[in-house]
Every structure is written in structure tokens, then in C-alpha cells.
Short mmCIF file of C-alpha atoms and ligand atoms in Angstrom, two decimals:
data_model
loop_
_atom_site.label_atom_id
_atom_site.label_comp_id
_atom_site.label_asym_id
_atom_site.label_seq_id
_atom_site.Cartn_x
_atom_site.Cartn_y
_atom_site.Cartn_z
CA MET A 1 17.88 143.21 93.44
CA GLU A 2 17.32 142.80 97.15
CA LYS A 3 17.89 145.53 99.71
CA LEU A 4 21.60 146.25 99.99
CA TYR A 5 23.09 147.21 103.31
CA PRO A 6 25.96 149.74 103.24
CA GLN A 7 28.10 147.32 105.27
CA LEU A 8 27.47 144.76 102.54
CA TRP A 9 28.39 146.73 99.43
CA PRO A 10 30.14 144.34 97.11
CA LYS A 11 33.85 144.76 96.54
CA ARG A 12 34.85 147.41 93.96
CA LEU A 13 31.55 149.29 94.20
CA VAL A 14 33.18 151.71 96.61
CA PRO A 15 36.66 153.25 96.27
CA ASP A 16 39.68 151.26 97.48
CA ASP A 17 41.57 154.38 98.39
CA ILE A 18 40.00 157.85 98.71
CA GLN A 19 43.38 159.63 98.78
CA SER A 20 44.19 158.61 95.24
CA LEU A 21 40.89 160.03 94.02
CA LEU A 22 41.56 163.74 94.20
CA PRO A 23 40.22 165.61 91.14
CA VAL A 24 42.39 165.24 88.06
CA GLY A 25 40.89 168.33 86.41
CA ARG A 26 39.74 166.72 83.16
CA ASN A 27 35.95 166.71 83.17
CA ARG A 28 33.88 164.23 81.24
CA THR A 29 30.20 163.33 81.24
CA ALA A 30 28.75 159.88 80.80
CA PHE A 31 25.06 159.15 80.22
CA LEU A 32 23.89 155.71 81.30
CA THR A 33 20.62 153.95 80.64
CA GLY A 34 20.00 151.03 82.99
CA ILE A 35 22.04 152.59 85.82
CA THR A 36 20.15 150.60 88.49
CA GLY A 37 21.17 147.26 86.98
CA GLN A 38 24.32 145.26 87.62
CA ASP A 39 26.30 146.70 84.69
CA GLY A 40 25.05 150.24 85.28
CA LEU A 41 26.21 150.20 88.89
CA TYR A 42 29.63 148.70 88.16
CA MET A 43 30.08 151.12 85.25
CA THR A 44 29.25 154.03 87.57
CA ALA A 45 31.72 152.76 90.19
CA TYR A 46 34.39 152.28 87.54
CA LEU A 47 33.94 155.78 86.08
CA LEU A 48 33.84 157.50 89.48
CA PHE A 49 36.38 155.53 91.48
CA HIS A 50 38.63 153.32 89.41
CA GLN A 51 39.66 154.94 86.12
CA LYS A 52 42.26 157.66 86.69
CA GLU A 53 41.99 159.82 83.55
CA TYR A 54 38.85 161.89 84.06
CA ASP A 55 36.54 163.38 86.68
CA TYR A 56 33.24 161.93 85.53
CA THR A 57 29.75 163.24 86.04
CA VAL A 58 27.43 160.28 85.53
CA TYR A 59 23.87 160.89 84.39
CA GLY A 60 21.67 157.85 85.02
CA VAL A 61 18.23 157.20 83.59
CA VAL A 62 15.93 155.68 86.20
CA ARG A 63 12.31 154.65 86.07
CA LYS A 64 10.48 156.20 89.02
CA ASN A 65 9.07 152.77 89.93
CA SER A 66 12.39 150.94 89.62
CA ALA A 67 12.71 148.39 92.43
CA THR A 68 16.42 149.16 92.81
CA LEU A 69 16.04 152.95 93.11
CA PRO A 70 16.32 152.95 96.95
CA PHE A 71 19.72 151.32 96.62
CA LEU A 72 20.86 154.01 94.21
CA PHE A 73 19.72 156.70 96.66
CA GLN A 74 21.77 155.03 99.41
CA TYR A 75 24.74 154.86 97.07
CA ASN A 76 24.42 158.50 96.06
CA GLU A 77 24.13 159.56 99.70
CA PHE A 78 27.32 157.64 100.45
CA LEU A 79 29.06 159.31 97.50
CA GLN A 80 28.10 162.74 98.83
CA THR A 81 29.97 162.00 102.06
CA LEU A 82 33.23 161.68 100.09
CA GLU A 83 35.46 164.66 99.42
CA ILE A 84 35.68 163.83 95.75
CA SER A 85 31.94 164.18 95.21
CA LYS A 86 32.15 167.74 93.89
CA ALA A 87 34.25 166.62 90.96
CA ARG A 88 32.69 163.21 90.50
CA LYS A 89 28.99 162.80 90.89
CA ILE A 90 25.81 160.98 89.92
CA ILE A 91 22.80 162.88 88.58
CA LEU A 92 19.59 160.89 88.23
CA VAL A 93 17.05 161.66 85.52
CA TYR A 94 13.64 160.08 85.80
CA GLY A 95 11.95 158.61 82.77
CA ASP A 96 11.78 155.69 80.39
CA VAL A 97 14.07 154.79 77.50
CA THR A 98 11.03 154.00 75.34
CA ASP A 99 9.84 157.62 75.60
CA GLN A 100 11.36 159.46 72.65
CA MET A 101 10.79 163.00 73.90
CA PHE A 102 12.14 162.19 77.36
CA MET A 103 15.31 160.66 75.91
CA HIS A 104 15.84 163.62 73.58
CA ASN A 105 15.47 166.11 76.44
CA ALA A 106 17.57 164.08 78.87
CA ILE A 107 20.47 163.75 76.43
CA ALA A 108 20.20 167.43 75.50
CA LYS A 109 20.40 168.37 79.19
CA ALA A 110 23.33 166.06 79.99
CA GLN A 111 25.43 166.96 76.90
CA PRO A 112 27.36 163.71 77.34
CA ASP A 113 30.75 162.78 75.92
CA GLU A 114 29.88 159.08 76.27
CA ILE A 115 26.60 157.16 76.28
CA TYR A 116 26.33 153.61 77.66
CA ASN A 117 23.12 151.81 76.75
CA PHE A 118 22.52 149.13 79.40
CA ALA A 119 18.73 149.39 79.61
CA ALA A 120 17.10 146.24 78.29
CA LEU A 121 14.65 143.54 79.15
CA SER A 122 17.50 141.08 79.55
CA GLN A 123 16.00 137.94 81.05
CA VAL A 124 16.01 135.29 78.38
CA GLN A 125 13.38 133.09 80.04
CA HIS A 126 10.95 136.00 80.55
CA SER A 127 11.30 137.00 76.91
CA PHE A 128 9.40 133.85 75.84
CA ASP A 129 6.38 135.06 77.82
CA GLY A 130 6.73 138.69 76.74
CA PRO A 131 8.20 138.74 73.22
CA GLY A 132 6.38 141.96 72.27
CA VAL A 133 7.48 144.04 75.23
CA THR A 134 11.04 142.64 74.92
CA MET A 135 11.29 143.69 71.27
CA ASP A 136 9.60 147.07 71.82
CA THR A 137 11.75 148.07 74.80
CA ASN A 138 15.09 146.85 73.53
CA ILE A 139 14.71 148.21 70.01
CA SER A 140 13.06 151.56 70.78
CA GLY A 141 15.54 152.31 73.60
CA LEU A 142 18.47 152.27 71.17
CA THR A 143 16.52 154.04 68.42
CA ASN A 144 15.68 156.88 70.80
CA ILE A 145 19.32 157.34 71.84
CA CYS A 146 20.59 157.39 68.26
CA GLN A 147 17.85 159.67 66.97
CA ALA A 148 18.40 162.12 69.84
CA VAL A 149 22.15 162.24 69.12
CA LEU A 150 21.41 162.76 65.41
CA SER A 151 18.87 165.52 65.84
CA LEU A 152 20.96 167.28 68.49
CA LYS A 153 23.93 167.09 66.06
CA MET A 154 26.20 165.72 68.79
CA ILE A 155 28.91 164.68 66.38
CA ASN A 156 31.54 164.01 69.04
CA VAL A 157 29.54 161.76 71.35
CA ARG A 158 30.64 158.12 71.61
CA ILE A 159 27.97 155.45 72.14
CA PHE A 160 28.40 151.97 73.63
CA HIS A 161 25.62 149.42 73.25
CA ALA A 162 25.68 146.17 75.23
CA SER A 163 25.25 143.17 72.90
CA THR A 164 25.10 139.58 73.99
CA SER A 165 26.40 136.12 73.19
CA GLU A 166 22.73 135.05 73.07
CA MET A 167 22.77 136.38 69.49
CA PHE A 168 25.03 133.46 68.48
CA GLY A 169 22.53 131.14 70.12
CA ASP A 170 22.74 127.47 69.32
CA VAL A 171 26.34 127.35 68.15
CA ILE A 172 26.41 123.55 68.49
CA GLN A 173 23.70 122.90 65.90
CA LYS A 174 25.78 124.33 63.10
CA ASN A 175 29.41 124.26 64.14
CA GLY A 176 30.00 121.75 66.94
CA GLU A 177 31.21 123.25 70.24
CA ALA A 178 32.52 126.32 68.47
CA ILE A 179 34.48 129.15 70.05
CA VAL A 180 32.82 132.37 69.02
CA THR A 181 34.88 135.14 67.45
CA GLU A 182 33.82 138.40 65.79
CA GLY A 183 31.82 137.66 62.62
CA PHE A 184 30.44 134.32 63.88
CA PRO A 185 26.93 133.66 62.42
CA PHE A 186 23.84 134.50 64.49
CA ASN A 187 21.40 131.71 65.35
CA PRO A 188 18.91 133.16 67.88
CA MET A 189 16.97 130.86 70.22
CA SER A 190 14.83 133.43 72.10
CA PRO A 191 12.84 136.63 71.49
CA TYR A 192 15.50 138.39 73.59
CA ALA A 193 18.22 137.23 71.17
CA VAL A 194 16.15 138.40 68.18
CA SER A 195 15.76 141.86 69.75
CA LYS A 196 19.52 142.04 70.37
CA ILE A 197 20.32 141.03 66.79
CA THR A 198 18.09 143.89 65.62
CA ASN A 199 20.08 146.16 67.98
CA TYR A 200 23.31 144.86 66.43
CA TYR A 201 22.12 145.93 62.97
CA GLN A 202 20.89 149.26 64.34
CA VAL A 203 24.46 149.89 65.53
CA GLN A 204 25.83 149.05 62.06
CA PHE A 205 23.22 151.29 60.42
CA TYR A 206 23.97 154.38 62.50
CA LYS A 207 27.70 153.77 62.17
CA ASN A 208 27.70 153.26 58.40
CA VAL A 209 25.03 155.70 57.28
CA TYR A 210 25.42 158.57 59.76
CA LYS A 211 29.09 157.97 60.61
CA MET A 212 28.34 157.94 64.35
CA PHE A 213 30.92 156.69 66.81
CA ILE A 214 28.82 153.78 68.01
CA CYS A 215 30.00 150.29 68.87
CA THR A 216 28.83 147.21 70.64
CA GLY A 217 30.47 144.71 72.98
CA LEU A 218 29.76 141.11 71.96
CA THR A 219 29.40 140.35 75.62
CA PHE A 220 29.27 136.88 77.14
CA ASN A 221 27.56 136.15 80.48
CA HIS A 222 28.89 138.33 83.27
CA GLU A 223 27.89 138.04 86.89
CA SER A 224 28.57 139.44 90.37
CA PRO A 225 26.95 139.76 93.79
CA LEU A 226 24.76 142.41 92.13
CA ARG A 227 23.23 139.91 89.71
CA GLN A 228 19.53 139.32 90.23
CA GLU A 229 18.58 135.83 91.31
CA THR A 230 16.47 135.39 88.19
CA PHE A 231 19.83 134.48 86.61
CA ILE A 232 21.29 131.09 87.41
CA THR A 233 24.64 131.97 89.04
CA ARG A 234 23.07 134.22 91.68
CA LYS A 235 20.17 131.84 92.15
CA ILE A 236 22.74 129.16 92.97
CA THR A 237 24.98 131.15 95.33
CA LYS A 238 22.04 132.67 97.16
CA ALA A 239 20.33 129.31 97.58
CA VAL A 240 23.51 127.51 98.69
CA ALA A 241 24.11 130.19 101.35
CA ARG A 242 20.50 130.05 102.58
CA ILE A 243 20.50 126.23 102.66
CA LYS A 244 23.76 126.32 104.63
CA ILE A 245 22.23 128.67 107.25
CA GLY A 246 18.98 126.70 107.35
CA LEU A 247 16.78 129.35 105.71
CA GLN A 248 15.94 127.29 102.62
CA ASP A 249 15.32 123.61 102.10
CA ARG A 250 16.66 122.97 98.60
CA LEU A 251 17.52 124.51 95.23
CA ARG A 252 15.21 123.95 92.23
CA VAL A 253 16.59 124.54 88.74
CA GLY A 254 16.04 123.69 85.06
CA ASN A 255 18.63 122.55 82.52
CA ILE A 256 21.86 121.84 84.40
CA TYR A 257 23.69 120.70 81.25
CA ALA A 258 23.81 124.16 79.68
CA LYS A 259 27.37 125.52 79.52
CA ARG A 260 28.35 129.15 79.80
CA ASP A 261 31.43 131.36 79.62
CA TRP A 262 31.01 133.33 82.86
CA GLY A 263 33.07 136.45 83.63
CA HIS A 264 32.84 139.20 86.26
CA ALA A 265 30.72 142.30 85.52
CA PHE A 266 33.31 144.70 86.97
CA ASN A 267 35.97 143.28 84.68
CA TYR A 268 33.60 143.65 81.69
CA VAL A 269 32.64 147.30 82.25
CA GLN A 270 36.35 148.14 81.92
CA ALA A 271 36.22 146.61 78.45
CA PHE A 272 33.16 148.77 77.65
CA TRP A 273 35.05 151.89 78.68
CA LYS A 274 38.04 150.91 76.55
CA LEU A 275 35.81 150.36 73.52
CA LEU A 276 34.81 154.02 73.73
CA ASN A 277 38.03 155.58 74.96
CA LYS A 278 40.85 153.57 73.42
CA GLN A 279 39.68 153.03 69.84
CA ASP A 280 40.03 155.51 66.96
CA GLU A 281 37.32 153.76 64.93
CA PRO A 282 34.30 152.05 66.53
CA ASP A 283 34.84 148.29 66.31
CA ASP A 284 32.60 145.57 67.83
CA LEU A 285 34.63 143.10 69.89
CA VAL A 286 34.05 139.85 71.79
CA ILE A 287 34.23 140.20 75.59
CA ALA A 288 34.58 136.76 77.18
CA THR A 289 36.90 134.61 79.31
CA CYS A 290 37.26 131.63 76.90
CA GLU A 291 36.49 129.28 79.83
CA THR A 292 33.27 127.34 79.75
CA VAL A 293 31.61 125.43 82.56
CA SER A 294 28.25 123.71 82.95
CA VAL A 295 25.49 124.84 85.30
CA LYS A 296 25.92 121.43 86.99
CA GLU A 297 29.62 121.99 87.67
CA PHE A 298 28.94 125.51 88.95
CA ILE A 299 26.33 124.13 91.37
CA GLU A 300 28.61 121.36 92.60
CA GLN A 301 31.50 123.77 93.14
CA ALA A 302 29.25 126.20 95.06
CA PHE A 303 28.14 123.47 97.47
CA ARG A 304 31.73 122.26 97.91
CA VAL A 305 33.03 125.78 98.66
CA ALA A 306 30.21 126.11 101.23
CA GLY A 307 31.55 123.00 102.99
CA TYR A 308 29.44 120.20 101.51
CA THR A 309 32.20 117.73 100.69
CA ASN A 310 30.27 114.45 100.68
CA ILE A 311 27.78 115.09 97.87
CA GLU A 312 26.52 112.86 95.09
CA TRP A 313 24.40 113.24 91.92
CA LYS A 314 21.65 110.63 91.56
CA GLY A 315 19.01 109.93 88.91
CA GLU A 316 18.58 111.17 85.35
CA GLY A 317 16.69 113.84 83.40
CA SER A 318 14.02 115.57 85.48
CA ASP A 319 14.62 113.02 88.27
CA GLU A 320 18.25 114.05 88.76
CA LYS A 321 19.07 115.19 92.29
CA LEU A 322 22.06 116.31 94.34
CA ILE A 323 22.32 114.57 97.70
CA ASP A 324 24.21 115.54 100.84
CA ARG A 325 25.34 112.06 101.94
CA ASP A 326 26.38 113.20 105.43
CA ALA A 327 22.87 114.44 106.27
CA ASP A 328 21.04 112.12 103.83
CA LYS A 329 19.29 115.19 102.45
CA ILE A 330 18.30 116.40 98.99
CA LEU A 331 20.12 119.66 98.18
CA LEU A 332 18.85 120.14 94.64
CA GLU A 333 16.11 118.89 92.38
CA ILE A 334 15.08 119.59 88.82
CA ASP A 335 11.97 121.67 88.27
CA PRO A 336 10.77 121.55 84.63
CA GLN A 337 9.14 125.00 84.97
CA PHE A 338 12.67 126.38 84.46
CA TYR A 339 13.18 124.58 81.12
CA ARG A 340 13.05 126.97 78.16
CA PRO A 341 11.21 126.54 74.82
CA GLY A 342 14.52 127.37 73.10
CA GLU A 343 17.85 126.67 74.80
CA VAL A 344 21.43 127.75 74.11
CA PRO A 345 23.40 124.66 75.15
CA PHE A 346 26.97 125.95 74.87
CA LEU A 347 28.77 129.29 74.76
CA ARG A 348 32.46 130.11 74.73
CA GLY A 349 33.97 133.35 73.44
CA ASN A 350 37.45 134.20 72.23
CA PRO A 351 38.68 137.57 73.61
CA GLN A 352 41.90 137.52 71.54
CA ARG A 353 41.03 140.56 69.44
CA ILE A 354 40.16 142.83 72.37
CA LYS A 355 43.34 141.66 74.14
CA GLU A 356 45.48 142.60 71.15
CA LYS A 357 43.66 145.79 70.22
CA LEU A 358 42.84 147.32 73.60
CA GLY A 359 44.95 145.38 76.11
CA TRP A 360 41.86 144.14 77.98
CA GLU A 361 42.20 140.82 79.82
CA PRO A 362 39.57 138.61 81.45
CA ASN A 363 41.13 138.68 84.91
CA ILE A 364 38.40 137.17 87.10
CA LEU A 365 37.50 133.60 86.08
CA TRP A 366 34.46 131.62 87.17
CA ARG A 367 35.87 129.99 90.36
CA GLU A 368 36.96 133.33 91.83
CA LEU A 369 33.65 134.87 90.74
CA LEU A 370 31.73 132.06 92.43
CA GLU A 371 33.69 132.49 95.66
CA GLU A 372 33.05 136.24 95.74
CA MET A 373 29.33 135.75 95.14
CA LEU A 374 29.05 132.98 97.73
CA GLU A 375 30.98 134.93 100.36
CA TYR A 376 28.60 137.84 99.80
CA ASP A 377 25.51 135.64 99.96
CA LEU A 378 26.67 133.96 103.17
CA LYS A 379 26.91 137.40 104.80
CA LEU A 380 23.48 138.29 103.41
CA ALA A 381 21.96 135.04 104.70
CA LYS A 382 23.40 135.72 108.18
CA LEU A 383 21.81 139.18 108.18
CA GLU A 384 18.52 137.59 107.13
CA GLU A 385 18.83 135.01 109.90
CA ASN A 386 19.55 137.72 112.51
CA SER A 387 16.57 139.81 111.46
CA LEU A 388 14.33 136.72 111.60
CA LEU A 389 15.64 135.93 115.10
CA GLN A 390 15.00 139.52 116.20
CA LEU A 391 11.45 139.31 114.85
CA GLN A 392 10.90 136.01 116.66
CA ASN A 393 12.19 137.51 119.93
CA LYS A 394 9.90 140.52 119.55
CA THR A 395 6.81 138.36 118.99
CA GLN A 396 7.68 136.26 122.06
CA LEU A 397 7.78 139.33 124.35
O1 G4F B 1 21.66 132.75 83.97
P1 G4F B 1 20.80 132.61 82.79
O2 G4F B 1 19.37 132.99 82.94
O3 G4F B 1 21.51 133.40 81.62
P2 G4F B 1 21.39 133.35 80.02
O4 G4F B 1 20.09 132.81 79.57
O5 G4F B 1 22.62 132.68 79.52
O6 G4F B 1 21.42 134.88 79.66
C1 G4F B 1 22.30 135.80 80.29
O7 G4F B 1 23.47 135.92 79.57
C2 G4F B 1 23.33 136.51 78.27
C3 G4F B 1 24.71 136.56 77.66
O8 G4F B 1 24.91 135.42 76.90
C4 G4F B 1 22.69 137.86 78.39
F1 G4F B 1 22.54 138.43 77.20
C5 G4F B 1 21.36 137.73 79.06
O9 G4F B 1 20.77 139.02 79.20
C6 G4F B 1 21.58 137.13 80.41
O10 G4F B 1 22.38 138.01 81.14
O11 G4F B 1 20.81 131.09 82.29
C7 G4F B 1 22.00 130.39 82.04
C8 G4F B 1 21.69 128.93 81.77
C9 G4F B 1 20.57 128.72 80.72
O12 G4F B 1 20.97 127.72 79.84
C10 G4F B 1 19.37 128.23 81.54
O13 G4F B 1 18.51 127.34 80.86
O14 G4F B 1 21.18 128.35 82.98
C11 G4F B 1 20.07 127.51 82.67
N1 G4F B 1 19.24 127.36 83.87
C12 G4F B 1 18.97 126.19 84.47
N2 G4F B 1 18.15 126.37 85.50
C13 G4F B 1 18.58 128.33 84.52
C14 G4F B 1 17.89 127.71 85.56
N3 G4F B 1 18.54 129.67 84.33
C15 G4F B 1 17.79 130.41 85.21
N4 G4F B 1 17.75 131.75 85.03
N5 G4F B 1 17.09 129.83 86.23
C16 G4F B 1 17.10 128.47 86.47
O15 G4F B 1 16.49 127.96 87.40
#
């Protein structure tokens, strides 16, 4: 994640209305792994500022060398300027989820009511280059949480683990363009997906054998301005904004025919909270929008929203390009380095069960998500342009 400026904090990361956030007097403690990631930050914001039932203390596990730690410091400093910060606060604990003793001690110290496991090596493409580290990190992280809870005899703690639609993998191969519901067969296409399927069975094991309250969200792709640009949506919005301002020449991507069901991360963390707080028995539910769009359509829409109205696709396969006809300029080209050894061509999830059971709705669909991300990236690109201009002026003096 790039440096975040306080004036550029994405919507919903800070409270809408401080007055409505006076302490409610019901304390609760949440323990988050992966707090510096997109989901960790939105979960923190949701617990502290948006849900109205509890005053949460959020413990967050951070690696000392995490690239996003400075942002979390800034965020914590901001939080401490708010009146509510005595009742609602973030406490950082430094260590690694793969370190069993650290996790045991950290959970013992926090005495959480809820644990959210977001820490994972979650980049599908990178997992092909590092299958060992992907498996080790993702599997041992969850093992260490569950074993700590077991040995500390924390019988009342509720655990959420973030699963992924990647587990269903190539749904087309077996079932046509199937809509995924709970119980759909797994067909993994990456080491990341294999690690997450192992996690899925770990959840079932601890639930069935030790009767833990542990559940998993069968979570489809979810994005935001806090997404890293190693994922395609943010790569697109950031590049479109930078091309628009003249900071980048063109966008280079891989398979533009992949289709995804993209929701908003803030909307999804509310589902995670409901899975822990609004169920009597831990059930694993699909979290998705049920709308699917191709990478190609997402790209085209991003350029159109940025004001490129006269654009045209030309060529085929790795020669396919997007052209700005007004400027006679290439906006996008295919770069085969972004093709994957195993691809998931189509994903769409059915959130019917979570709607019925917990009243959760996918309320931010891909077009609104895209606009929010692009608006954010246009502001970021302008800041980048200004700092470059300032640097240029300084060197000319
Ligand atoms: O944005 P992506 O990298 O996300 P992907 O692989 O679907 O995985 C994300 O969603 C999962 C949920 O289903 C999570 F579990 C996982 O952790 C992660 O959050 O890629 C989306 C699609 C792929 O088909 C990819 O091949 O975009 C295609 N793509 C085309 N060009 C590209 C690129 N992806 C990336 N990252 N970069 C490209 O240049």
C-alpha cells in the first residue's frame, strides 16, 4: 500500500459523525491478524466507528517490517485525537502469525471475545512462485490461533477465518458458468487456493472435534481504494488516473477475459462481523454480489469514467490493445508476464443464504466501487503530480 495522506483517507475509514460515537458502555475485544491489510483496516474502522452495539478494543498483529505500518501509526494517532478513543482503541502487538509462542502469548494477553484471521499470503499470482511459503504461512497462521484458543481454554471466543472463492477455482470446467452456493465443489487452480482449502478443512476440524465457535466466509473478490495495486482492480484505477494526469504512458495487463464478482471490502467486513455476532451456531456462508464482469469491461468502464469516450479495442490475443482514437494513442496493451499457469476464468457467488439468515446485503456493486476507487486515485495522482512539480522547481533554483 502506498503512503496514505490524512486528507486522502478513503471514505468510511474515519467516522461519519463523532457525536453519535459516545461510549455505549458494553466493552468487547477483537483480535485481528492482518490488521495492516485492506480487510484488517476496514474491519477496524467498522468495529470502532460504524457498529453501534459495543465499545471495541482492537488488538492488531503487525510484523515489525510491515510496509503499511507507518499508515497504521498515522491512523492510530488520528484516533487518539478523538474523544471516543478512551472507550474505543487500537493496540498493536508485534510479531508473526507463524510464530506459535508469539500467537499464544498475544491471544492470552488480549483475552479477545472475537478473533478475525485476515493474515495470509493472498496474491494468487505470487503463490505460483512461492507455493511453499504460501502454504506454510496460511496454514500455520490458522493452526496457531486455534491451538492457542484450545490450550488457553477460551471456550467463549468466536473465530472468523477469511476464505475465498479461489477455492472453487475453475467452475466452468465442470459445471458451465455456475453460480457458486455453499457446498459447491472445490477445484483449486493455484497454490494459494490449495492452502485456503486446507484452511477450510481446519475450520471444520476445530468446529466438529473441539466444538469451537469458528466459521469462515466464502468470500468473493472485494476491493477498495485500500487494495494493493498487485490486484487488478486497483492496478486499473491507479493506472487510468496516472495516464489521465500524464504520469504514466499505458496500462499493461494479462488475461482480460477473466470474469469476477467484485464487491466492496467495507461492505464485506460487515458480513464478517455478522457471522460472529448474529449466528447461534457457526455456519460458513457465501459473501458475494451475484454480479459478474470481465476484466476487459472493468478496464473500459474505468477509462470511460475518466473521460475517454472515443476508445476502441483492436487486435486479438496478446496483440489486443485499447486505443484512444481522439489522441491516436495506445492506452493498454497485453503483457504475457501477467498470464498465470492456472487461471480461474469465471466466478459468481450467490449471497441468498446470508441475506436470509443474517440480513446482509451486497450494497455496493462494481460500478460504484470503480467510481470510488478512481476518484481516490485521481486525487492521489494529482498529489503525485504536485510533489513532482515541487521537486522540479527546487532543482531549477
Ligand atoms: O485481482 P486479481 O489478482 O485477483 P484474484 O486472482 O481473483 O484473487 C483475489 O480474489 C480472491 C477471491 O476470489 C482472493 F482470495 C485473493 O486473495 C485475491 O484477493 O486477479 C483477477 C483476475 C485474474 O483472473 C487475473 O488473471 O485478473 C486477471 N488479471 C489480468 N491481468 C490480472 C492482471 N491480475 C493481476 N493481479 N494483474 C494483472 O496485470
